[in-house]
XYZ file of C-alpha atoms in Angstrom:
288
model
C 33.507 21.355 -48.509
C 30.711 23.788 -48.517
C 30.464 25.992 -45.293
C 26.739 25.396 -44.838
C 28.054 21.293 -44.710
C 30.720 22.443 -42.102
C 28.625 24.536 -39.927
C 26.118 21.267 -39.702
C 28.998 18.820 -39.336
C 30.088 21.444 -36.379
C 26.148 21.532 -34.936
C 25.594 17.727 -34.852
C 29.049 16.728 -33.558
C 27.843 19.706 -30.167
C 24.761 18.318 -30.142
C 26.733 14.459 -29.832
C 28.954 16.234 -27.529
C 26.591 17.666 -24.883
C 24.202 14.401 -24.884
C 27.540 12.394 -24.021
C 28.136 15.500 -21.133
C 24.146 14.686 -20.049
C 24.275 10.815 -20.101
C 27.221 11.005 -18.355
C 25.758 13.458 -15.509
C 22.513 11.298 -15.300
C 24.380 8.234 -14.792
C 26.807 9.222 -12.153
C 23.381 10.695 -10.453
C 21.679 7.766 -10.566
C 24.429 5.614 -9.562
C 24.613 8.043 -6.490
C 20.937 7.671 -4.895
C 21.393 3.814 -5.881
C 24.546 3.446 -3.994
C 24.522 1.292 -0.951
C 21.281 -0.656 -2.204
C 23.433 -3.992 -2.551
C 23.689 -3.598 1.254
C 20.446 -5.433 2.131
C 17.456 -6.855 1.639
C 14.393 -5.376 2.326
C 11.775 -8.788 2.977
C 8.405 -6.814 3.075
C 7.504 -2.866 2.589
C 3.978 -1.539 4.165
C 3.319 1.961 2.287
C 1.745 4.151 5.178
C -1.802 6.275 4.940
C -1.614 10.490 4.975
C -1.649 10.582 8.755
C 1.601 9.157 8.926
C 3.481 10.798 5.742
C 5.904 12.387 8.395
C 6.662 9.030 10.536
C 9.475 10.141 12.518
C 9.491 7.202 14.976
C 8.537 3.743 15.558
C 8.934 0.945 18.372
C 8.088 -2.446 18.212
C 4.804 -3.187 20.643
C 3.441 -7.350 19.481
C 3.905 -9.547 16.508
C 1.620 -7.182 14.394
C 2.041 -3.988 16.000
C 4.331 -0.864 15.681
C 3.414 2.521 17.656
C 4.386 5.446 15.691
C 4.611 9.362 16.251
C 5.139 11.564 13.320
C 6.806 15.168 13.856
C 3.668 17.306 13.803
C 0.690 15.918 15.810
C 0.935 14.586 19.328
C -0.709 11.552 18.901
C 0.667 7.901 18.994
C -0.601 5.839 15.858
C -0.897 1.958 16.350
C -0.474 0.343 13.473
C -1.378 -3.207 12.603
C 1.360 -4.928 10.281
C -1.195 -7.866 9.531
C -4.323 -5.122 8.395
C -2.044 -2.628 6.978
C -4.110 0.362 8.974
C -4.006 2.413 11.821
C -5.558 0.245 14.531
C -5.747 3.291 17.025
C -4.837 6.740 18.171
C -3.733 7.775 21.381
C -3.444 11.240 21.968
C -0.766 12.582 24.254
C -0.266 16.159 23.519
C -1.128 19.203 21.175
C 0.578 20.704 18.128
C 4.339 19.950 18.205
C 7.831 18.026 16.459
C 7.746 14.662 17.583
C 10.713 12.404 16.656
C 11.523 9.323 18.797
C 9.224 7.060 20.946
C 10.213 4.367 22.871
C 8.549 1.575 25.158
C 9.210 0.126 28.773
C 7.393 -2.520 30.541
C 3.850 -0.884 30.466
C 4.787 2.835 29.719
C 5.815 4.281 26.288
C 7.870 7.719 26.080
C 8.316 10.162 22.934
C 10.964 12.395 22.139
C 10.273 16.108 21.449
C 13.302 17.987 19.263
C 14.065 20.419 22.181
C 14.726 17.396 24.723
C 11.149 17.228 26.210
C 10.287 13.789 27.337
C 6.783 12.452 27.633
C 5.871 9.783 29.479
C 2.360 7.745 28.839
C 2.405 5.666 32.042
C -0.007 2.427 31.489
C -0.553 3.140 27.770
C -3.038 0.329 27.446
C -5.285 1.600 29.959
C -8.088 4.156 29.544
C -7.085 6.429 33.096
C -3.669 6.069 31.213
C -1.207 9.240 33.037
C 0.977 11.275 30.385
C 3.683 13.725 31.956
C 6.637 15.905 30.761
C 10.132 16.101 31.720
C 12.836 18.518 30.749
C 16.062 16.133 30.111
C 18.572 18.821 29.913
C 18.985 19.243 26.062
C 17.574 22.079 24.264
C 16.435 22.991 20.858
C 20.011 23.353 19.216
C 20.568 19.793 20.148
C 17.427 18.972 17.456
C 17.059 15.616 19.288
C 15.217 12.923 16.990
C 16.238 9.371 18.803
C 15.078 7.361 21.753
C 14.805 3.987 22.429
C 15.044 1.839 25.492
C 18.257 -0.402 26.415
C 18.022 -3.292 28.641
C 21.848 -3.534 29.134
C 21.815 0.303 30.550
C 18.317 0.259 31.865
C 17.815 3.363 30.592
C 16.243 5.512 27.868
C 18.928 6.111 25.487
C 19.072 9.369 22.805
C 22.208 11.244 20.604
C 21.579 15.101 19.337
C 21.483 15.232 15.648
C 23.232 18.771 15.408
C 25.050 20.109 18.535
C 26.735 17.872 21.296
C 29.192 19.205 23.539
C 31.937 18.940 21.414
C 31.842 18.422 17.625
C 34.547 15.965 17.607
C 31.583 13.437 19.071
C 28.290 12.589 19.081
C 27.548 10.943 21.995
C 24.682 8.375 22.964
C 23.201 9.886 26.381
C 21.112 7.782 28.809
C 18.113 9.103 30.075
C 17.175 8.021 34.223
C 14.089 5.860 34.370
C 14.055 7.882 37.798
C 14.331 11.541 37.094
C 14.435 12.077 33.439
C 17.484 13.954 33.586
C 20.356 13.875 31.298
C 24.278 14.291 32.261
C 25.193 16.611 28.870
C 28.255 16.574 29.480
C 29.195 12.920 29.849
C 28.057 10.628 26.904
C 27.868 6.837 28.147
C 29.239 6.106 24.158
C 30.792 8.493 21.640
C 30.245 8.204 17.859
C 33.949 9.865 17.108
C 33.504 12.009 13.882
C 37.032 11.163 13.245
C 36.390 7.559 12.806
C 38.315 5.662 9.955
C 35.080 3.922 9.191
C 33.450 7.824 8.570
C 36.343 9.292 6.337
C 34.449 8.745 3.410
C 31.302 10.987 5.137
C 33.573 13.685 6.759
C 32.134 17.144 6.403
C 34.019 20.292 6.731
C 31.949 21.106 9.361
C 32.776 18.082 12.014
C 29.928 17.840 13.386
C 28.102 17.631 10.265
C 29.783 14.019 9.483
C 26.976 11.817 10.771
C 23.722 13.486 12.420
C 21.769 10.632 14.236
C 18.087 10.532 13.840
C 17.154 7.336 15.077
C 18.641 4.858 17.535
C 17.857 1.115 18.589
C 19.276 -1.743 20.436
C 19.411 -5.442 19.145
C 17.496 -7.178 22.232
C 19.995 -10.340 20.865
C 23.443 -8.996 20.554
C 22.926 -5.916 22.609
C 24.405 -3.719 19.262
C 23.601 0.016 18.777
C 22.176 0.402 15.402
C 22.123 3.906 14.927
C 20.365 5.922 12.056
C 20.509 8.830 10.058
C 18.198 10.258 7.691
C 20.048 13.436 5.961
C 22.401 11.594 4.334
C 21.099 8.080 4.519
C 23.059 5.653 6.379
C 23.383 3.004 9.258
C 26.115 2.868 11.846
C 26.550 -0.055 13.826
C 28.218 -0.155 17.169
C 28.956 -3.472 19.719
C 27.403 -3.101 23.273
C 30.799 -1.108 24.712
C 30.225 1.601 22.072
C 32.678 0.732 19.318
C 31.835 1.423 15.650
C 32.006 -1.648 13.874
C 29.995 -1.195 10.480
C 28.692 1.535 8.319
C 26.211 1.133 5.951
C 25.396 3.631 3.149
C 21.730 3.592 2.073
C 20.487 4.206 -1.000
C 17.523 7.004 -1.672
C 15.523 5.125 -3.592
C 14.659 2.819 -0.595
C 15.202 5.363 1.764
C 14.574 8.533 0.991
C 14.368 10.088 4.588
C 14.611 7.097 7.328
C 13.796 8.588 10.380
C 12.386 5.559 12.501
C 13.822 2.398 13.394
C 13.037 -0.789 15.731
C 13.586 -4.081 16.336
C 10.624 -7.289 17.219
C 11.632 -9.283 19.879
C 13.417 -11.616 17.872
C 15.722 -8.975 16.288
C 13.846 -8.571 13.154
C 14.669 -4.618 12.169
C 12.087 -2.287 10.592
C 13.126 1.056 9.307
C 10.602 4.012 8.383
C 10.817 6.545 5.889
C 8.730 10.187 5.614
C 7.205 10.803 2.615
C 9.345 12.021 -0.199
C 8.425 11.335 -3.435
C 5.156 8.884 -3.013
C 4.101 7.514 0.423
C 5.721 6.793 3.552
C 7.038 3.449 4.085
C 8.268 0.812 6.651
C 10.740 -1.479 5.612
C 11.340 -5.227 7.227
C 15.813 -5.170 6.699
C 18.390 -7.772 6.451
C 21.677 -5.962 6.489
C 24.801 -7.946 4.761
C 27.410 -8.117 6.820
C 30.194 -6.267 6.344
């Protein structure tokens, strides 16, 4: 055989050799941001305008209305489901990061990453109030959740990053009354430990599951809570024990950040904008 025949025999059969290496890597990364997507359905998408490419929070006002912050502006966006537009803005404060809001009776309350609370007493109303309250958790905590629970009449949050100990991350209720947190005593406790979380443990504990959105089921009285740096759900019953976890794809959800449930327990779950706009998803989850 003639060497210049060898040398090409050699070059093709690399060439063969690193597109076999490259399919290879490009299917194991696409099965990766596809896994978990046989988890659910998603019913209905609505694909959000620029003001709202970082939605960071949503809760559940009517039958065809969601009031959203996003973690920049202080301003509450209304958003009609039926007319697929910001209905109306509501400003509340200046210049900020915004990540969870939450509504009781007549009042609504957002979630600033450094554990400031505001409260918009009488939102509907023009002479509407808006004051701020210092819960107790600070910046490190990088708080993104809030949402209101009947069961504990309270407001109810979980840091993302630090909590007392990182062998938890615990849900924390928030007094209708004062505004004031107990740090140090977590009504439920995501344990990083968890069976159910073996297959997310980090190094790091604390780094297992960082919660960045929370909601109750107004049905079952579940905690559905979120996270949107590694995309998954985590289900617990009304005492506080994990029963599901639910990886989520990053096709669908590329950064879920906000989450809510209608009246009726239908759940919505919003995304910043990644690659395209921001979205709000209408979810079935498959149970486990």
């Amino acid at each position: 055989m003639k060497k210049s025949s060898l040398f090409i025999g050699l070059f093709i059969a690399v060439l063969i050799g690193i597109a076999i290496i490259g399919f290879s890597k490009v299917s194991q990364a696409n099965a990766k941001i596809t896994e978990g997507s046989d988890n659910y359905t998603i019913s209905e998408t609505w694909e959000l305008p620029d003001e709202l490419d970082e939605i960071s929070g949503i809760v559940w006002i009517d039958d065809h209305t969601l009031a959203c912050v996003q973690d920049e502006n202080g301003i509450i966006y209304l958003y009609d489901l039926d007319e697929k537009s910001i209905r109306e803005e509501i400003p509340f404060s200046g210049n900020g990061d915004y990540e969870g809001i939450a509504l009781h009776k007549t009042d609504l309350y957002v979630m600033q990453s450094d554990g400031l609370l505001y409260e918009i007493k009488d939102w509907r109303e023009t002479n509407r109030t808006i004051s701020s309250y210092q819960t107790g958790f600070k910046a490190a905590n990088n708080m993104e959740s809030l949402t209101y629970s009947a069961k504990d009449s309270s407001l109810l949050t979980a840091p993302k990053d630090k909590d007392a100990n990182d062998e938890f991350k615990g849900i924390y209720k928030i007094s209708m009354t004062s505004k004031r947190v107990d740090v140090n005593s977590p009504t439920y406790k995501i344990e990083m430990n968890a069976e159910a979380l073996k297959n997310y443990r980090d190094k790091k504990l604390r780094k297992t599951f960082n919660p960045s959105e929370i909601a109750v089921h107004p049905k079952t009285n579940d905690i559905y809570v979120l996270e949107g740096k590694n995309p998954k759900l985590l289900i617990l019953d009304e005492h506080g024990n994990l029963k599901n976890v639910y990886k989520l794809d990053e096709i669908n959800f590329p950064q879920p950040e906000g989450m809510t449930f209608s009246a009726d327990g239908d759940l919505y779950i919003s995304n910043e904008a990644v690659i395209g706009a921001a979205t709000i998803h209408l979810v079935d989850f498959k149970m486990l």
